[in-house]
């Protein structure tokens, strides 16, 4: 007799309710991970290293992580039959793919007398827990966050088990899954930036709490500063539990920085809630009238945006940061996303798909909800006609151009005054900085003012 622990996006030992419940049963464990084939390129890189770290942590406690690839229902049902499994424990998942898998497992287990136990693990609250006074789901963030604060996050964090007694079952070798890029190996920037795994997650949180959280309320908006936690991939893969992040931040005091950070964690919670209500959040606008939005899609524009070659420095810096490191600063995500959907009039789903492939922490809930928010078609979204001007955003949040210079080195000699709008710089300044527009650096695909007007015209058509 044994318990099966099915790891999904909860790749950790500490504060892992599924693992804890299985260990508490006193039975042997079968520790399983089934490859999520839907992951994009950067996420696959992360996943490889995260699984490698988890396998090592499990082995150090005497256990074995079994890796399998294929249909989760078939694999788990087969293991349940072969190894007299009395119960399967997993983190509750909200993505439609997993919800469907869980339904199929429930049905298949009924005949086997085995239960699938889903534990609150990847979010602070079950989505059904936070409701309006009339019992419905929230569509607006502020009252949602208020309800979360009122509900309170339970403080109990479960310890990592000291020993893991697991049954011997054959599995795949991680290397055989081919999650790492070769020919070309584009992951150098990711390796330089990140330490996937539970230890890396805790180290990142500790640095944030010790040094950065106090200034977070202001510093978080400036992409040239190390002002945010950079916890997102760790949290996405569940290398650290959201409630540990919540309570460690809370213990740092009740200053503005901490309060703002807790609210950001609740934005994550809000997106999970939205995904729960709108399983097709990645593709279908929540505001249905946007289904007929008159997109334009000029050939070549999407590719230029992806490669950071739009000719708008802050947009290009963001897109190159994403490509090089698998992460992009939140303020710049909003600017890049807005430029794509409003100035270039390219459907937000194309941007979502690119982020899905290139973000280490690509997440159905946060990515889908955030793209819809920027495009004006999501829940509690910014009104469509509020259009970010990338030049003004750059001047405000990267006044000295440190961020742009870091990722767009061909502009690094331009004076601060011209760094965000090189097309407005006099010819001698461009020449002095070694910049040739249309040569060493592109001319803008679409100028901010023209793009703004085109976006407003498109929106006016939608309203007709
Ligand atoms: P911090 O500012 O330190 O915030 C702490 C944590 O709160 C983050 O790690 C994250 O888990 C959560 N969080 C913060 N802001 C948000 C938010 N707006 N929505 C949801 N959770 C949030 N976040 C993802 O985790 N995955 C995505 O795929 C994703 N795609 C995005 C796409 C677009 C177009 C935009 C505008 C935002 C997206 N975000 C996504 C939200 C946000 O940009 C990132 O969570 C944040 O930048 C991660 O950096 P950080 O860990 O330093 O965040």
Coordinates of C-alpha atoms and ligand atoms in Angstrom, one line a residue:
X1 CA 0.0 0.0 0.0
X2 CA 1.3 3.4 -0.8
X3 CA 0.3 7.0 -1.4
X4 CA 1.0 8.7 -4.7
X5 CA 2.1 12.4 -4.6
X6 CA 1.6 13.9 -8.0
X7 CA 3.7 17.1 -8.3
X8 CA 2.4 19.7 -10.7
X9 CA 3.2 23.4 -10.2
X10 CA 4.2 22.7 -6.5
X11 CA 7.8 21.7 -7.1
X12 CA 8.9 22.0 -3.4
X13 CA 9.2 20.1 -0.2
X14 CA 8.4 22.8 2.4
X15 CA 4.8 23.9 2.9
X16 CA 3.6 21.4 0.4
X17 CA 0.2 20.2 1.6
X18 CA -0.1 17.3 -0.9
X19 CA 3.2 15.9 0.1
X20 CA 2.6 16.6 3.8
X21 CA -0.8 14.7 3.8
X22 CA 0.8 11.7 2.0
X23 CA 3.7 11.6 4.5
X24 CA 1.3 11.9 7.4
X25 CA -0.5 8.7 6.2
X26 CA 2.6 6.8 7.3
X27 CA 2.4 4.7 4.0
X28 CA 5.2 4.5 1.5
X29 CA 5.2 7.2 -1.2
X30 CA 5.3 7.2 -4.9
X31 CA 6.6 10.6 -5.9
X32 CA 5.6 11.4 -9.5
X33 CA 6.0 14.2 -12.0
X34 CA 4.3 14.0 -15.4
X35 CA 5.7 16.3 -18.1
X36 CA 3.5 19.2 -18.9
X37 CA 4.0 19.3 -22.7
X38 CA 2.3 22.6 -23.1
X39 CA 5.2 24.6 -21.6
X40 CA 6.9 27.2 -23.8
X41 CA 10.7 27.2 -24.5
X42 CA 11.8 29.4 -21.5
X43 CA 9.5 27.5 -19.1
X44 CA 10.9 24.2 -20.3
X45 CA 14.4 25.4 -19.5
X46 CA 13.2 26.4 -16.0
X47 CA 11.3 23.2 -15.5
X48 CA 14.4 21.1 -16.3
X49 CA 16.4 22.8 -13.6
X50 CA 13.5 22.9 -11.1
X51 CA 13.0 19.2 -11.5
X52 CA 16.7 18.5 -11.2
X53 CA 16.7 20.5 -7.9
X54 CA 13.6 18.7 -6.6
X55 CA 15.0 15.3 -7.5
X56 CA 18.1 16.1 -5.6
X57 CA 16.2 17.3 -2.6
X58 CA 14.1 14.2 -2.6
X59 CA 17.1 11.9 -3.0
X60 CA 18.8 13.6 -0.1
X61 CA 15.9 12.4 2.1
X62 CA 16.1 8.9 0.8
X63 CA 13.3 9.1 -1.8
X64 CA 13.0 9.0 -5.6
X65 CA 11.2 11.4 -8.0
X66 CA 9.7 9.3 -10.8
X67 CA 9.4 11.1 -14.1
X68 CA 6.9 10.0 -16.7
X69 CA 5.7 11.5 -20.0
X70 CA 2.3 10.9 -21.6
X71 CA -1.4 10.9 -20.8
X72 CA -1.7 11.7 -17.1
X73 CA -5.0 9.8 -16.6
X74 CA -3.5 6.6 -18.1
X75 CA -0.2 6.9 -16.3
X76 CA -1.7 7.5 -12.9
X77 CA -4.5 5.0 -13.3
X78 CA -1.8 2.4 -14.3
X79 CA 0.3 3.2 -11.2
X80 CA -2.7 3.1 -8.9
X81 CA -3.5 -0.4 -10.2
X82 CA 0.1 -1.7 -10.1
X83 CA 1.2 -0.4 -6.7
X84 CA -2.0 -0.7 -4.6
X85 CA -2.2 3.1 -4.2
X86 CA -4.8 4.1 -1.6
X87 CA -4.8 7.8 -2.4
X88 CA -3.4 10.3 -4.8
X89 CA -2.4 13.7 -3.5
X90 CA -1.9 16.7 -5.7
X91 CA -1.9 20.5 -5.6
X92 CA -5.3 21.8 -6.7
X93 CA -4.8 23.3 -10.2
X94 CA -7.1 25.8 -11.9
X95 CA -6.0 25.6 -15.5
X96 CA -8.7 24.0 -17.8
X97 CA -6.3 21.3 -18.9
X98 CA -5.8 20.1 -15.4
X99 CA -9.4 20.5 -14.4
X100 CA -10.4 18.3 -17.2
X101 CA -7.7 15.8 -16.3
X102 CA -8.8 15.8 -12.7
X103 CA -12.4 15.1 -13.7
X104 CA -11.3 12.2 -15.8
X105 CA -9.2 10.8 -13.0
X106 CA -12.0 11.1 -10.5
X107 CA -14.2 9.1 -12.9
X108 CA -11.5 6.4 -13.4
X109 CA -10.7 6.2 -9.7
X110 CA -14.3 5.6 -8.7
X111 CA -14.0 2.0 -9.9
X112 CA -10.7 1.5 -8.2
X113 CA -11.7 2.8 -4.8
X114 CA -8.9 5.3 -4.7
X115 CA -9.4 9.0 -4.0
X116 CA -7.8 12.1 -5.7
X117 CA -7.1 14.6 -3.0
X118 CA -6.6 18.1 -4.2
X119 CA -4.9 20.5 -1.8
X120 CA -4.8 24.3 -1.6
X121 CA -1.2 24.9 -2.5
X122 CA -0.6 27.1 -5.5
X123 CA -2.8 29.9 -4.4
X124 CA -3.7 31.7 -1.2
X125 CA -7.4 30.9 -1.4
X126 CA -9.7 28.5 -3.2
X127 CA -11.4 30.6 -5.9
X128 CA -14.8 29.8 -4.5
X129 CA -13.8 31.2 -1.1
X130 CA -13.5 34.9 -2.1
X131 CA -17.0 36.0 -3.3
X132 CA -19.1 39.1 -3.3
X133 CA -21.8 39.6 -0.7
X134 CA -24.3 38.0 -3.0
X135 CA -22.0 34.9 -3.4
X136 CA -20.8 35.6 -6.9
X137 CA -17.3 36.0 -8.2
X138 CA -15.5 39.4 -8.2
X139 CA -14.8 41.1 -11.5
X140 CA -13.1 44.2 -10.0
X141 CA -9.8 44.0 -8.2
X142 CA -10.1 46.5 -5.3
X143 CA -13.1 44.9 -3.6
X144 CA -11.6 41.5 -4.4
X145 CA -8.4 42.4 -2.6
X146 CA -10.3 43.9 0.3
X147 CA -12.2 40.6 0.7
X148 CA -8.9 38.7 0.6
X149 CA -7.4 40.9 3.4
X150 CA -10.6 40.4 5.4
X151 CA -10.5 36.6 4.9
X152 CA -6.9 36.5 6.1
X153 CA -4.2 34.1 5.0
X154 CA -3.7 31.2 7.5
X155 CA -0.2 31.4 8.9
X156 CA 0.6 27.7 9.2
X157 CA 3.5 26.7 7.0
X158 CA 4.1 22.9 6.9
X159 CA 7.7 21.8 7.4
X160 CA 9.6 19.9 4.7
X161 CA 9.6 16.2 5.6
X162 CA 12.9 14.9 7.0
X163 CA 12.7 11.4 5.4
X164 CA 11.0 10.2 2.3
X165 CA 10.3 6.5 2.0
X166 CA 9.4 5.9 -1.6
X167 CA 8.6 2.8 -3.6
X168 CA 10.9 1.8 -6.5
X169 CA 9.3 2.5 -9.8
X170 CA 11.0 3.0 -13.1
X171 CA 10.8 6.4 -14.8
X172 CA 12.3 8.5 -17.5
X173 CA 15.7 10.3 -17.3
X174 CA 15.3 14.0 -17.1
X175 CA 18.0 14.5 -19.8
X176 CA 16.0 12.4 -22.2
X177 CA 13.1 14.9 -22.1
X178 CA 15.2 17.4 -24.1
X179 CA 13.9 20.4 -22.2
X180 CA 17.2 22.3 -22.6
X181 CA 17.9 24.2 -25.8
X182 CA 20.8 22.9 -28.0
X183 CA 21.8 24.1 -31.4
X184 CA 21.4 26.9 -30.7
X185 CA 21.8 27.1 -26.9
X186 CA 20.0 30.4 -26.3
X187 CA 19.8 29.9 -22.5
X188 CA 23.1 31.7 -21.5
X189 CA 21.2 34.8 -20.3
X190 CA 18.8 32.6 -18.3
X191 CA 21.6 30.8 -16.6
X192 CA 23.3 34.1 -15.7
X193 CA 20.1 35.4 -14.1
X194 CA 18.3 32.6 -12.3
X195 CA 18.7 29.7 -9.8
X196 CA 15.6 27.6 -10.3
X197 CA 14.6 25.3 -7.4
X198 CA 13.4 25.6 -3.9
X199 CA 16.7 26.9 -2.4
X200 CA 17.0 29.6 -5.1
X201 CA 13.4 30.7 -4.4
X202 CA 14.0 31.1 -0.7
X203 CA 17.3 32.9 -1.3
X204 CA 15.5 35.3 -3.7
X205 CA 12.8 36.0 -1.2
X206 CA 15.3 36.6 1.6
X207 CA 17.2 39.2 -0.4
X208 CA 14.0 40.9 -1.3
X209 CA 12.7 41.1 2.2
X210 CA 16.1 42.2 3.7
X211 CA 17.0 44.8 1.1
X212 CA 14.2 45.8 -1.3
X213 CA 10.7 45.5 0.1
X214 CA 10.9 48.7 2.1
X215 CA 11.3 50.8 -1.1
X216 CA 9.1 48.5 -3.2
X217 CA 6.1 50.9 -3.5
X218 CA 8.2 53.4 -5.5
X219 CA 11.1 51.4 -6.8
X220 CA 8.9 48.7 -8.4
X221 CA 8.0 51.1 -11.3
X222 CA 11.6 51.8 -12.4
X223 CA 13.0 49.1 -14.7
X224 CA 16.6 50.3 -14.3
X225 CA 16.5 49.5 -10.6
X226 CA 16.4 46.2 -8.9
X227 CA 13.1 47.1 -7.2
X228 CA 10.9 44.0 -7.5
X229 CA 11.2 40.5 -6.1
X230 CA 11.8 38.6 -9.3
X231 CA 10.0 35.7 -7.6
X232 CA 7.5 35.1 -10.4
X233 CA 9.1 32.0 -12.0
X234 CA 9.7 30.5 -8.5
X235 CA 6.1 31.2 -7.5
X236 CA 4.7 30.0 -10.8
X237 CA 6.5 26.6 -10.5
X238 CA 5.5 26.4 -6.8
X239 CA 9.1 26.3 -5.6
X240 CA 8.0 28.4 -2.8
X241 CA 4.4 28.6 -1.5
X242 CA 2.5 31.8 -1.9
X243 CA 1.6 31.8 1.8
X244 CA 5.3 31.6 2.8
X245 CA 5.9 34.6 0.6
X246 CA 2.9 36.4 2.0
X247 CA 3.8 35.8 5.7
X248 CA 7.5 36.6 5.3
X249 CA 6.6 39.9 3.7
X250 CA 4.1 40.6 6.3
X251 CA 6.6 40.0 9.1
X252 CA 8.8 42.7 7.5
X253 CA 6.4 45.4 8.9
X254 CA 3.4 47.3 7.8
X255 CA 5.1 50.0 5.7
X256 CA 4.0 51.1 2.3
X257 CA 6.4 48.7 0.5
X258 CA 5.0 45.6 2.3
X259 CA 1.4 46.7 1.7
X260 CA 2.0 47.3 -2.0
X261 CA 3.8 43.9 -2.3
X262 CA 0.9 42.1 -0.7
X263 CA -1.5 43.7 -3.1
X264 CA 0.6 42.5 -6.0
X265 CA 0.4 39.0 -4.6
X266 CA -3.4 39.5 -4.7
X267 CA -3.2 40.5 -8.4
X268 CA -1.9 37.0 -8.9
X269 CA -4.8 35.6 -6.9
X270 CA -7.2 37.8 -8.8
X271 CA -6.0 36.3 -12.1
X272 CA -6.4 32.8 -10.8
X273 CA -10.0 33.8 -9.9
X274 CA -10.5 35.1 -13.4
X275 CA -9.1 32.0 -15.0
X276 CA -11.5 30.0 -12.8
X277 CA -14.4 32.0 -14.1
X278 CA -13.1 32.3 -17.7
X279 CA -11.3 29.0 -18.6
X280 CA -10.6 30.4 -22.1
X281 CA -8.9 33.5 -20.8
X282 CA -5.9 33.0 -23.1
X283 CA -7.8 33.3 -26.3
X284 CA -11.3 34.8 -25.7
X285 CA -11.9 38.4 -24.6
X286 CA -13.8 38.6 -21.4
X287 CA -15.6 41.7 -22.8
X288 CA -17.3 40.0 -25.7
X289 CA -17.6 43.1 -27.9
X290 CA -13.8 43.0 -28.5
X291 CA -14.3 39.7 -30.5
X292 CA -14.9 41.9 -33.6
X293 CA -12.1 44.4 -32.9
X294 CA -10.7 45.6 -36.3
X295 CA -7.0 44.5 -36.0
X296 CA -4.6 45.5 -38.7
X297 CA -1.6 43.2 -38.6
X298 CA 0.9 44.8 -41.0
X299 CA 3.3 42.2 -42.3
X300 CA 6.7 42.2 -40.5
X301 CA 5.5 44.2 -37.5
X302 CA 4.9 41.2 -35.2
X303 CA 8.3 39.8 -35.9
X304 CA 10.0 43.2 -35.3
X305 CA 8.2 43.5 -32.0
X306 CA 9.3 40.0 -30.9
X307 CA 12.9 40.7 -31.8
X308 CA 13.0 44.2 -30.1
X309 CA 13.4 46.0 -33.5
X310 CA 10.4 48.3 -33.4
X311 CA 12.5 51.5 -33.3
X312 CA 10.9 52.5 -30.0
X313 CA 13.7 52.2 -27.5
X314 CA 11.8 51.3 -24.3
X315 CA 9.8 48.7 -26.2
X316 CA 12.9 47.2 -27.8
X317 CA 14.7 47.1 -24.4
X318 CA 11.8 45.2 -22.9
X319 CA 11.5 42.7 -25.7
X320 CA 15.3 42.1 -25.6
X321 CA 15.3 41.7 -21.8
X322 CA 12.5 39.1 -22.3
X323 CA 14.5 37.2 -25.0
X324 CA 17.8 37.3 -23.1
X325 CA 16.6 36.6 -19.6
X326 CA 13.2 35.0 -19.8
X327 CA 11.7 37.8 -17.7
X328 CA 10.6 41.4 -18.3
X329 CA 10.0 44.2 -15.8
X330 CA 6.2 44.7 -15.1
X331 CA 6.1 48.4 -16.2
X332 CA 7.8 47.6 -19.4
X333 CA 5.5 44.6 -20.0
X334 CA 2.6 47.0 -19.9
X335 CA 4.4 49.4 -22.4
X336 CA 5.4 46.6 -24.8
X337 CA 2.0 45.0 -24.7
X338 CA 0.2 48.3 -25.2
X339 CA 2.5 49.2 -28.2
X340 CA 1.6 45.8 -29.8
X341 CA -2.1 46.0 -29.4
X342 CA -2.7 49.7 -29.7
X343 CA 0.0 51.2 -31.9
X344 CA 0.6 48.2 -34.0
X345 CA -3.0 47.0 -33.9
X346 CA -1.9 43.3 -33.5
X347 CA -4.3 41.0 -31.6
X348 CA -3.3 40.6 -28.0
X349 CA -3.4 36.8 -28.4
X350 CA -0.3 37.0 -30.6
X351 CA 1.5 38.9 -27.8
X352 CA 0.2 36.4 -25.2
X353 CA 1.5 33.5 -27.3
X354 CA 5.0 35.1 -27.6
X355 CA 5.2 35.7 -23.8
X356 CA 4.0 32.1 -23.3
X357 CA 7.1 30.9 -25.2
X358 CA 9.6 33.3 -23.8
X359 CA 8.7 34.0 -20.2
X360 CA 10.1 31.6 -17.7
X361 CA 7.0 32.1 -15.6
X362 CA 4.5 32.0 -18.4
X363 CA 1.2 31.4 -16.6
X364 CA -2.2 30.8 -18.0
X365 CA -3.9 33.0 -15.4
X366 CA -1.5 35.9 -15.0
X367 CA -0.5 36.1 -18.7
X368 CA -4.0 35.8 -20.0
X369 CA -5.5 38.2 -17.5
X370 CA -2.7 40.7 -17.9
X371 CA -2.8 40.7 -21.7
X372 CA -6.6 41.2 -21.6
X373 CA -6.1 44.0 -19.0
X374 CA -3.7 45.9 -21.3
X375 CA -5.9 45.3 -24.4
X376 CA -8.9 46.8 -22.5
X377 CA -11.0 43.7 -23.0
X378 CA -10.4 42.0 -19.6
X379 CA -11.9 42.3 -16.1
X380 CA -11.3 45.6 -14.4
X381 CA -9.2 46.5 -17.4
X382 CA -7.7 49.9 -18.2
X383 CA -10.2 51.6 -20.6
X384 CA -9.1 51.0 -24.2
X385 CA -8.7 54.7 -24.9
X386 CA -6.1 55.2 -22.2
X387 CA -3.1 54.6 -24.4
X388 CA 0.5 54.5 -23.0
X389 CA 2.8 56.8 -24.8
X390 CA 6.1 54.8 -24.8
X391 CA 8.3 58.0 -25.0
X392 CA 6.7 59.6 -22.0
X393 CA 6.7 56.3 -20.1
X394 CA 10.4 56.0 -20.9
X395 CA 11.2 59.6 -19.8
X396 CA 9.2 59.1 -16.6
X397 CA 10.4 55.7 -15.5
X398 CA 13.8 55.5 -17.1
X399 CA 14.7 59.1 -17.1
X400 CA 18.5 58.6 -17.5
X401 CA 18.0 55.7 -20.0
X402 CA 19.9 53.2 -17.8
X403 CA 17.5 50.4 -18.8
X404 CA 17.4 51.2 -22.5
X405 CA 21.2 51.5 -22.6
X406 CA 21.5 48.1 -20.9
X407 CA 19.4 46.2 -23.5
X408 CA 19.8 48.5 -26.6
X409 CA 23.6 49.1 -26.5
X410 CA 23.6 50.6 -30.0
X411 CA 21.9 53.7 -28.4
X412 CA 24.1 53.9 -25.4
X413 CA 26.0 57.0 -26.4
X414 CA 22.8 59.1 -27.0
X415 CA 22.3 61.8 -24.5
X416 CA 19.5 61.3 -21.9
X417 CA 17.4 63.9 -23.7
X418 CA 17.1 61.8 -26.9
X419 CA 17.4 58.2 -25.6
X420 CA 13.7 57.5 -25.7
X421 CA 13.0 59.3 -29.1
X422 CA 16.1 59.1 -31.3
X423 CA 14.1 60.0 -34.4
X424 CA 13.7 63.5 -32.9
X425 CA 17.4 64.0 -32.3
X426 CA 19.3 66.4 -34.6
X427 CA 21.4 64.7 -37.2
X428 CA 24.7 65.8 -35.6
X429 CA 23.7 64.3 -32.2
X430 CA 22.9 61.0 -33.9
X431 CA 26.1 61.0 -35.8
X432 CA 28.1 61.8 -32.6
X433 CA 26.5 58.9 -30.9
X434 CA 27.2 56.5 -33.8
X435 CA 23.5 56.0 -34.4
X436 CA 22.2 55.6 -38.0
X437 CA 18.4 55.4 -38.0
X438 CA 17.3 52.7 -40.4
X439 CA 20.9 51.4 -40.2
X440 CA 22.4 50.7 -36.8
X441 CA 18.9 51.1 -35.2
X442 CA 15.5 51.0 -36.9
X443 CA 13.2 53.9 -37.5
X444 CA 9.9 53.5 -35.6
X445 CA 7.5 51.1 -37.1
X446 CA 4.7 53.4 -35.9
X447 CA 5.2 56.8 -34.2
X448 CA 3.5 57.2 -30.9
X449 CA 1.1 60.0 -31.9
X450 CA 0.1 58.2 -35.2
X451 CA -0.3 54.9 -33.4
X452 CA -2.5 56.5 -30.8
X453 CA -4.8 58.0 -33.4
X454 CA -5.0 54.7 -35.4
X455 CA -5.9 52.9 -32.1
X456 CA -8.6 55.4 -31.3
X457 CA -10.0 55.2 -34.8
X458 CA -10.2 51.4 -34.5
X459 CA -11.8 51.6 -31.2
X460 CA -14.4 54.0 -32.6
X461 CA -15.3 51.4 -35.3
X462 CA -15.8 48.8 -32.6
X463 CA -18.2 51.0 -30.8
X464 CA -20.4 51.6 -33.9
Ligands
LIG1 P1 6.8 41.6 -8.0 O1 6.5 43.0 -8.3 O2 7.9 41.4 -7.0 O3 5.5 40.9 -7.4 C1 5.5 39.8 -6.6 C2 4.7 38.6 -7.2 O4 3.3 39.0 -7.3 C3 5.1 38.2 -8.5 O5 6.2 37.4 -8.5 C4 3.9 37.6 -9.1 O6 3.7 36.2 -8.6 C5 2.8 38.4 -8.5 N1 2.3 39.5 -9.4 C6 2.8 40.7 -9.4 N2 2.1 41.5 -10.3 C7 1.2 40.7 -10.8 C8 0.2 40.8 -11.8 N3 -0.1 42.0 -12.4 N4 -0.6 39.8 -12.1 C9 -0.4 38.6 -11.5 N5 0.5 38.4 -10.6 C10 1.3 39.4 -10.3 N6 3.0 37.3 -14.2 C11 3.2 36.0 -14.2 O7 3.5 35.5 -13.1 N7 3.2 35.2 -15.3 C12 2.9 35.7 -16.5 O8 2.8 35.0 -17.5 C13 2.7 37.1 -16.6 N8 2.4 37.7 -17.8 C14 2.2 39.1 -17.9 C15 1.9 39.6 -19.1 C16 1.7 41.0 -19.2 C17 1.4 41.6 -20.6 C18 1.8 41.8 -18.1 C19 1.5 43.3 -18.2 C20 2.0 41.3 -16.8 C21 2.3 39.9 -16.7 N9 2.5 39.3 -15.5 C22 2.7 37.9 -15.4 C23 2.4 40.0 -14.2 C24 3.7 40.7 -13.7 O9 4.3 41.5 -14.7 C25 4.7 39.7 -13.1 O10 4.1 38.9 -12.2 C26 5.9 40.5 -12.4 O11 6.4 41.4 -13.3 C27 6.9 39.5 -12.0 O12 8.0 40.1 -11.5 P2 8.3 40.1 -9.9 O13 8.3 38.7 -9.5 O14 9.6 40.9 -9.7 O15 7.1 40.8 -9.3

